[in-house]
Short mmCIF file of N, CA and C in Angstrom, two decimals:
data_model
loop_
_atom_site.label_atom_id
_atom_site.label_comp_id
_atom_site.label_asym_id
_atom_site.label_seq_id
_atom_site.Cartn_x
_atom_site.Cartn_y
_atom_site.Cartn_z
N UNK A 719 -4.11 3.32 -4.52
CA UNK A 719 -3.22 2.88 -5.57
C UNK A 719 -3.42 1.37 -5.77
N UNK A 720 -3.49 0.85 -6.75
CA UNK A 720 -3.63 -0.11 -7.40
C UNK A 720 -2.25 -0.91 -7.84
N UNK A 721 -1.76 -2.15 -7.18
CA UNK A 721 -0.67 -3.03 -7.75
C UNK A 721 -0.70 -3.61 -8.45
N UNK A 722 -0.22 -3.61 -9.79
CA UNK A 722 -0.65 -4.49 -11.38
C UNK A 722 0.81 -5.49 -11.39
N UNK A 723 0.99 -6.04 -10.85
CA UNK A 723 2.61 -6.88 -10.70
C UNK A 723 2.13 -7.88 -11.31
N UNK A 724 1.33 -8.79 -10.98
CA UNK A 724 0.62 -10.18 -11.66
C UNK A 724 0.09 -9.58 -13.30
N UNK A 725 -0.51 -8.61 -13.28
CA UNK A 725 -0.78 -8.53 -14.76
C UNK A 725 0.20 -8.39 -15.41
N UNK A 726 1.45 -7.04 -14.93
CA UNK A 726 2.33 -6.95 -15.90
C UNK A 726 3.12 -8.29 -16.10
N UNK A 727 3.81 -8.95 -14.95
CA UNK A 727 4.52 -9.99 -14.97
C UNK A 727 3.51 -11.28 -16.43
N UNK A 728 2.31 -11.34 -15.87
CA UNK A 728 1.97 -11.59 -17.21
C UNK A 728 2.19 -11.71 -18.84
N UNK A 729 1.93 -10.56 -18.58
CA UNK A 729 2.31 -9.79 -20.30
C UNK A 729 3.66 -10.35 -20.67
N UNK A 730 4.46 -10.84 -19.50
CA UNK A 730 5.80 -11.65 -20.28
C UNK A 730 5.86 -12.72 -20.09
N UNK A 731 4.64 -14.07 -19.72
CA UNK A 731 4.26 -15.23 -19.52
C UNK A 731 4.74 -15.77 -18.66
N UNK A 732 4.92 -14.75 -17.42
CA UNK A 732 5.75 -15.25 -15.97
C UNK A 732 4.05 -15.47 -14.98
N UNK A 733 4.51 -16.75 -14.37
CA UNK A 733 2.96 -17.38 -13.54
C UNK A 733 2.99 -17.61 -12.57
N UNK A 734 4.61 -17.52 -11.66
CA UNK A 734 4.89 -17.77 -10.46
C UNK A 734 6.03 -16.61 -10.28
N UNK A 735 6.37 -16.54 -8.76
CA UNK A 735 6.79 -16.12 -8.24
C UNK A 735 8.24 -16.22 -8.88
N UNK A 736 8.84 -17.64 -8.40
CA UNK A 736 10.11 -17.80 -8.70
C UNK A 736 10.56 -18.04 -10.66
N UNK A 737 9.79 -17.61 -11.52
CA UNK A 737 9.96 -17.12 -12.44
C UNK A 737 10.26 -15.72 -12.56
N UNK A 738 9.99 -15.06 -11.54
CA UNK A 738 9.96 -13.89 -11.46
C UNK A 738 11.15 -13.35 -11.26
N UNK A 739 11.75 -14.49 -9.89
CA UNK A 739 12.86 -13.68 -9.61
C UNK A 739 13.69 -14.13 -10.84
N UNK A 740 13.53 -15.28 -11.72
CA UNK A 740 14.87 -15.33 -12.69
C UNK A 740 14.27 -14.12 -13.62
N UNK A 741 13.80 -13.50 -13.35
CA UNK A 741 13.51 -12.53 -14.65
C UNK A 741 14.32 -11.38 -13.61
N UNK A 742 14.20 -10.98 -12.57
CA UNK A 742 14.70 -10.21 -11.67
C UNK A 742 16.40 -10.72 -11.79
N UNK A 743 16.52 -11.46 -11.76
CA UNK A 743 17.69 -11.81 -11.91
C UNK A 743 18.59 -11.54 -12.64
N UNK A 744 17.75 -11.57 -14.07
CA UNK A 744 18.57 -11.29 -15.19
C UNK A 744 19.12 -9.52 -15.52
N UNK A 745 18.49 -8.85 -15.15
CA UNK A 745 18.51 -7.31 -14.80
C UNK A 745 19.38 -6.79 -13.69
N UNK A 746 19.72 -7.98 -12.67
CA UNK A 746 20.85 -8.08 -11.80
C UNK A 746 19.87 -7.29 -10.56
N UNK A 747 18.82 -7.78 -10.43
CA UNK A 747 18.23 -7.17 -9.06
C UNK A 747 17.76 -8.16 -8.09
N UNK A 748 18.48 -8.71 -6.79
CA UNK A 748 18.26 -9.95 -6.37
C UNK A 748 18.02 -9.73 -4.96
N UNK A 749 16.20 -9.60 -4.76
CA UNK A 749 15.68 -9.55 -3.80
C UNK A 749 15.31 -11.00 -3.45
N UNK A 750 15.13 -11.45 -2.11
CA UNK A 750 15.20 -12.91 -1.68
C UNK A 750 13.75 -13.54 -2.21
N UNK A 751 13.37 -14.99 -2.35
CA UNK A 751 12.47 -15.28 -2.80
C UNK A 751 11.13 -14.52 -1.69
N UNK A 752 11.51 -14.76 -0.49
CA UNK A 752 10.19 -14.08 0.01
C UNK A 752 9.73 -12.75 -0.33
N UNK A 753 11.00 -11.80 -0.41
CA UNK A 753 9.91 -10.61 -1.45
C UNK A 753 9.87 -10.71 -2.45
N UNK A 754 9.96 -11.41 -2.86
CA UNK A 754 9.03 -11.56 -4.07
C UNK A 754 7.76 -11.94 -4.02
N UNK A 755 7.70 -13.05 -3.11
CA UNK A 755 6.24 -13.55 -3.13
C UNK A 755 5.41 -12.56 -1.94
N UNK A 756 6.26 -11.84 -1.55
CA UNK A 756 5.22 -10.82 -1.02
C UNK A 756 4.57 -9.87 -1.94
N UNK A 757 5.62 -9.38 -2.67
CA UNK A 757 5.11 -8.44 -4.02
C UNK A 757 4.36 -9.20 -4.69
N UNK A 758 4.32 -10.26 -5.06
CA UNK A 758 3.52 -11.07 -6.10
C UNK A 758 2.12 -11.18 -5.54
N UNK A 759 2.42 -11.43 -4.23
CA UNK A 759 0.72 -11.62 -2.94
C UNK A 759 -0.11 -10.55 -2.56
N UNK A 760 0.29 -9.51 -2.57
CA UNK A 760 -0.44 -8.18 -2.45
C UNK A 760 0.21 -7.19 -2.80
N UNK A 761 -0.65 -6.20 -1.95
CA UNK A 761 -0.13 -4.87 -2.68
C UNK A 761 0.73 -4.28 -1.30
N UNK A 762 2.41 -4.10 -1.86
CA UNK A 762 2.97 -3.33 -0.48
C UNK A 762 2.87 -2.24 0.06
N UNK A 763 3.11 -2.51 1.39
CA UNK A 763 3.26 -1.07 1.60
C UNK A 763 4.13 0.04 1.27
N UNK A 764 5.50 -0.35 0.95
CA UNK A 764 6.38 0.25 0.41
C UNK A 764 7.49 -0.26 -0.37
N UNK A 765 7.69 0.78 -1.93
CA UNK A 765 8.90 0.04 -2.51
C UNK A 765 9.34 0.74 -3.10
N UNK A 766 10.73 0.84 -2.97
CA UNK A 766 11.88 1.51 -3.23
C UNK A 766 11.92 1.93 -4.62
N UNK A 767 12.27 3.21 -4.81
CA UNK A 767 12.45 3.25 -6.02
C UNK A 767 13.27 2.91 -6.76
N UNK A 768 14.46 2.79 -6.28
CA UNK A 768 15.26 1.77 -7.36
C UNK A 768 14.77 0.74 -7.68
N UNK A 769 14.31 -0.08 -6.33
CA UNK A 769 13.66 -1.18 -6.35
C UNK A 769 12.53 -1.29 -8.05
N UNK A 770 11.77 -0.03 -7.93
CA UNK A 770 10.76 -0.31 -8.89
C UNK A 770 11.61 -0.11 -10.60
N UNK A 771 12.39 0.80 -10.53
CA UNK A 771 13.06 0.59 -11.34
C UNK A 771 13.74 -0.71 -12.37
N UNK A 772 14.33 -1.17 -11.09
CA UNK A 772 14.43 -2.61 -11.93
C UNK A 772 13.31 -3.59 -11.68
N UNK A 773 12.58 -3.79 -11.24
CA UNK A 773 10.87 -4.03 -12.05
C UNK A 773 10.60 -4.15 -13.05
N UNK A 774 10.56 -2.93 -13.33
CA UNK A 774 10.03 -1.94 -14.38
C UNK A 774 11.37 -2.61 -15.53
N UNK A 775 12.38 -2.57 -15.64
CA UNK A 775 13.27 -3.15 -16.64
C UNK A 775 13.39 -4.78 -16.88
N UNK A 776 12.81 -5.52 -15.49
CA UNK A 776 12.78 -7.36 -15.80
C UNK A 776 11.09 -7.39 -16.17
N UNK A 777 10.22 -6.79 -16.34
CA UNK A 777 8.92 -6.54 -16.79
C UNK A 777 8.74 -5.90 -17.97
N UNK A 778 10.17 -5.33 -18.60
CA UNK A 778 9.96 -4.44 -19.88
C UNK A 778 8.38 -3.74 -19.88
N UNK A 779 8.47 -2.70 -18.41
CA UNK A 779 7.49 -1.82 -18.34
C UNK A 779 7.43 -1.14 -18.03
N UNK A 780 6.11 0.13 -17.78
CA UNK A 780 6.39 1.15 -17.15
C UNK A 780 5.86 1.48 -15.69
N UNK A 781 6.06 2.46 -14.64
CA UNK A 781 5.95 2.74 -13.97
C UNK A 781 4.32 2.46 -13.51
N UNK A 782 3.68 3.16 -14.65
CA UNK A 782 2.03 3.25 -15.28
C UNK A 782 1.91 1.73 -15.52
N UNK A 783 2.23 0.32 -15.61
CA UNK A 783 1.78 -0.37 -15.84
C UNK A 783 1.47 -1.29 -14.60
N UNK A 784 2.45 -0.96 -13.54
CA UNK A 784 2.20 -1.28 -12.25
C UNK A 784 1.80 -1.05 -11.41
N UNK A 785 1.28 0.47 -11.56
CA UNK A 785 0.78 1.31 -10.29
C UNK A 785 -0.07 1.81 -10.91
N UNK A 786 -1.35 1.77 -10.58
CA UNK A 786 -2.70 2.54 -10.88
C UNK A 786 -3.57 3.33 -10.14
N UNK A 787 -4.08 4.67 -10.49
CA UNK A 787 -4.15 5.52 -9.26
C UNK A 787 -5.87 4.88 -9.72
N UNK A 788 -6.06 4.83 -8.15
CA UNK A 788 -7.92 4.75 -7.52
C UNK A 788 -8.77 6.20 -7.39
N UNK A 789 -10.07 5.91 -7.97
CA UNK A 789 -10.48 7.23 -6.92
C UNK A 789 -10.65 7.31 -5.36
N UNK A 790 -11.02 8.14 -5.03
CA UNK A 790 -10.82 8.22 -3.83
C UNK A 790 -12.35 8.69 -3.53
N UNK A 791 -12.66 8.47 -2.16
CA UNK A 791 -14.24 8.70 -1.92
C UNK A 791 -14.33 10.10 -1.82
N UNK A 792 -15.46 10.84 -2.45
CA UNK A 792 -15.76 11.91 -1.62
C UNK A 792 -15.41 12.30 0.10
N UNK A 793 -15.13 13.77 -0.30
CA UNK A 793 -14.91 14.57 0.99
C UNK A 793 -16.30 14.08 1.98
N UNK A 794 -17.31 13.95 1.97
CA UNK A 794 -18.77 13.93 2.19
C UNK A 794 -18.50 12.43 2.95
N UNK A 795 -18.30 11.63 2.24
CA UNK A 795 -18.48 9.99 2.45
C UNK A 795 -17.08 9.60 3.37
N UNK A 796 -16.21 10.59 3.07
CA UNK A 796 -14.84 10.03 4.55
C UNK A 796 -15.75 10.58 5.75
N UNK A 797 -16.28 11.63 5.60
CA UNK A 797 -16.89 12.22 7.19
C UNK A 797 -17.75 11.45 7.41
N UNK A 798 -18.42 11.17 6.84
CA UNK A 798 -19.84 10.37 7.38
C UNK A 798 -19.41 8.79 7.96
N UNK A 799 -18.59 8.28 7.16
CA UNK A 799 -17.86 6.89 7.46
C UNK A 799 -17.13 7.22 8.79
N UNK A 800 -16.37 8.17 8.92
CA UNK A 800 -15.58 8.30 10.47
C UNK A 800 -16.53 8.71 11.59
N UNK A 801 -17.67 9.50 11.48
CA UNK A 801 -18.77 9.48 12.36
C UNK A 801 -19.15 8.43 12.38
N UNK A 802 -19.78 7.52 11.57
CA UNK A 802 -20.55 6.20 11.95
C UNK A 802 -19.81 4.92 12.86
N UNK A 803 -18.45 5.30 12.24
CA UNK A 803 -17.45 4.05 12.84
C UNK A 803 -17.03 5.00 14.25
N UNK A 804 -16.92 6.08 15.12
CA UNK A 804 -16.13 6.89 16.22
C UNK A 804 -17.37 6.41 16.83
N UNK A 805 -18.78 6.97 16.53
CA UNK A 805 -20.17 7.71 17.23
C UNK A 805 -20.91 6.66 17.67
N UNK A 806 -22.04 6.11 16.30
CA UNK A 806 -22.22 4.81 15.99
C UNK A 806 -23.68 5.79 15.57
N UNK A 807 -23.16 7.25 14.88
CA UNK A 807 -24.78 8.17 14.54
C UNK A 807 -23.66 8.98 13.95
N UNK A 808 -25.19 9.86 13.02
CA UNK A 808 -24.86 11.06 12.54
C UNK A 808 -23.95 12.40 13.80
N UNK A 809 -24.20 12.20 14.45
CA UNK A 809 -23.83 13.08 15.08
C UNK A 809 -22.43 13.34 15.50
N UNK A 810 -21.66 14.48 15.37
CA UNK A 810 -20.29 14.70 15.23
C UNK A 810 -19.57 14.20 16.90
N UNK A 811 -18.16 13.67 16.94
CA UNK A 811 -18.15 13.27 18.30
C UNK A 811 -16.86 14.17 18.59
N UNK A 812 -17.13 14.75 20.16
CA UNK A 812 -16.59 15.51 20.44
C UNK A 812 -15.91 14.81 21.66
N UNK A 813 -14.14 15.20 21.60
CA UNK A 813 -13.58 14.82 22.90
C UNK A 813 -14.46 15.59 24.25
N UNK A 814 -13.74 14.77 25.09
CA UNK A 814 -14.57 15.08 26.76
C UNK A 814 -13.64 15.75 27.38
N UNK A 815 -13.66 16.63 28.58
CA UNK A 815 -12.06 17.03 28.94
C UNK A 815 -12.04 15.93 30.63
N UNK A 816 -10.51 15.99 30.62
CA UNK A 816 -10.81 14.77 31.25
C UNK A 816 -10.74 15.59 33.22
N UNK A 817 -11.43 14.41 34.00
CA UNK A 817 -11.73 14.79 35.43
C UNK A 817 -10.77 14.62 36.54
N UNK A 818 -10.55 15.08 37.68
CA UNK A 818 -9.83 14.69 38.90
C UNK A 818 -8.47 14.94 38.79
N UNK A 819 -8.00 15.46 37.69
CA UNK A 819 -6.78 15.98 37.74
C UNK A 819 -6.59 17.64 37.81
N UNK A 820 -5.75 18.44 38.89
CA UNK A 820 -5.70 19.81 38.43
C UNK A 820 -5.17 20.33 37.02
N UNK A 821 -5.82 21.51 36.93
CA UNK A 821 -5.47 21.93 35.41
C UNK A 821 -4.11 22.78 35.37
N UNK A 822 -2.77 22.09 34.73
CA UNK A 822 -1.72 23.19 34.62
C UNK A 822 -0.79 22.27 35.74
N UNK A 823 -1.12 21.64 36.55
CA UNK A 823 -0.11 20.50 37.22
C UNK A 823 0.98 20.20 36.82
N UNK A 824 2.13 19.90 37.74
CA UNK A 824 2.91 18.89 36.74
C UNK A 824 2.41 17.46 37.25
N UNK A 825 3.19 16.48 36.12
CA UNK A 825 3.07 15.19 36.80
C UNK A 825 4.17 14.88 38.20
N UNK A 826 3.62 13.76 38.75
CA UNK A 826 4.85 14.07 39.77
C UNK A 826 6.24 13.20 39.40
N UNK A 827 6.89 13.72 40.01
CA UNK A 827 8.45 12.87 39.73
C UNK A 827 8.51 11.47 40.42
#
């Protein structure tokens, strides 16, 4: 997913952060200056939907103007990428079972 906050905020000639929040403000949604400039700085990990809601109303925008879906890699290219980064080869990596412990034990108290 793709965060368009700087573009949309744009489109209403907002260039900083704390323009932002008076635009947030005015819609009566008053998150502290630091999230804002977190939202403004990247892309979060999570945000509320009300939250985006009033966004979406101090941005006079839509949902679609802030969030943009990515493709995603092939099925083919996640496997091959998680073999190369686990293995350091083509070759599939298989857990080991582990030694010196009996099988079916408890642990001890």
């Amino acid at each position: 997913m793709k965060w368009n906050l700087r573009w949309a905020a744009a489109k209403r000639d907002i260039w900083r952060p704390s323009d932002l929040l008076a635009a947030f403000t005015e819609v009566g949604f008053t998150p502290s200056l630091s999230k804002v400039a977190a939202l403004w700085s990247g892309k979060p990990t999570t945000v509320r939907l009300d939250d985006l809601d009033k966004i979406c109303a101090a941005l006079n925008c839509t949902v679609a103007d802030l969030l943009e879906a990515e493709p995603l890699a092939a099925d083919g290219e996640l496997e091959h990428d998680a073999r190369r980064v686990a293995g350091g080869d083509d070759e599939p990596v298989r857990p080991t079972p582990r030694r010196g412990r009996a099988r079916g034990s408890l642990p001890p108290n």
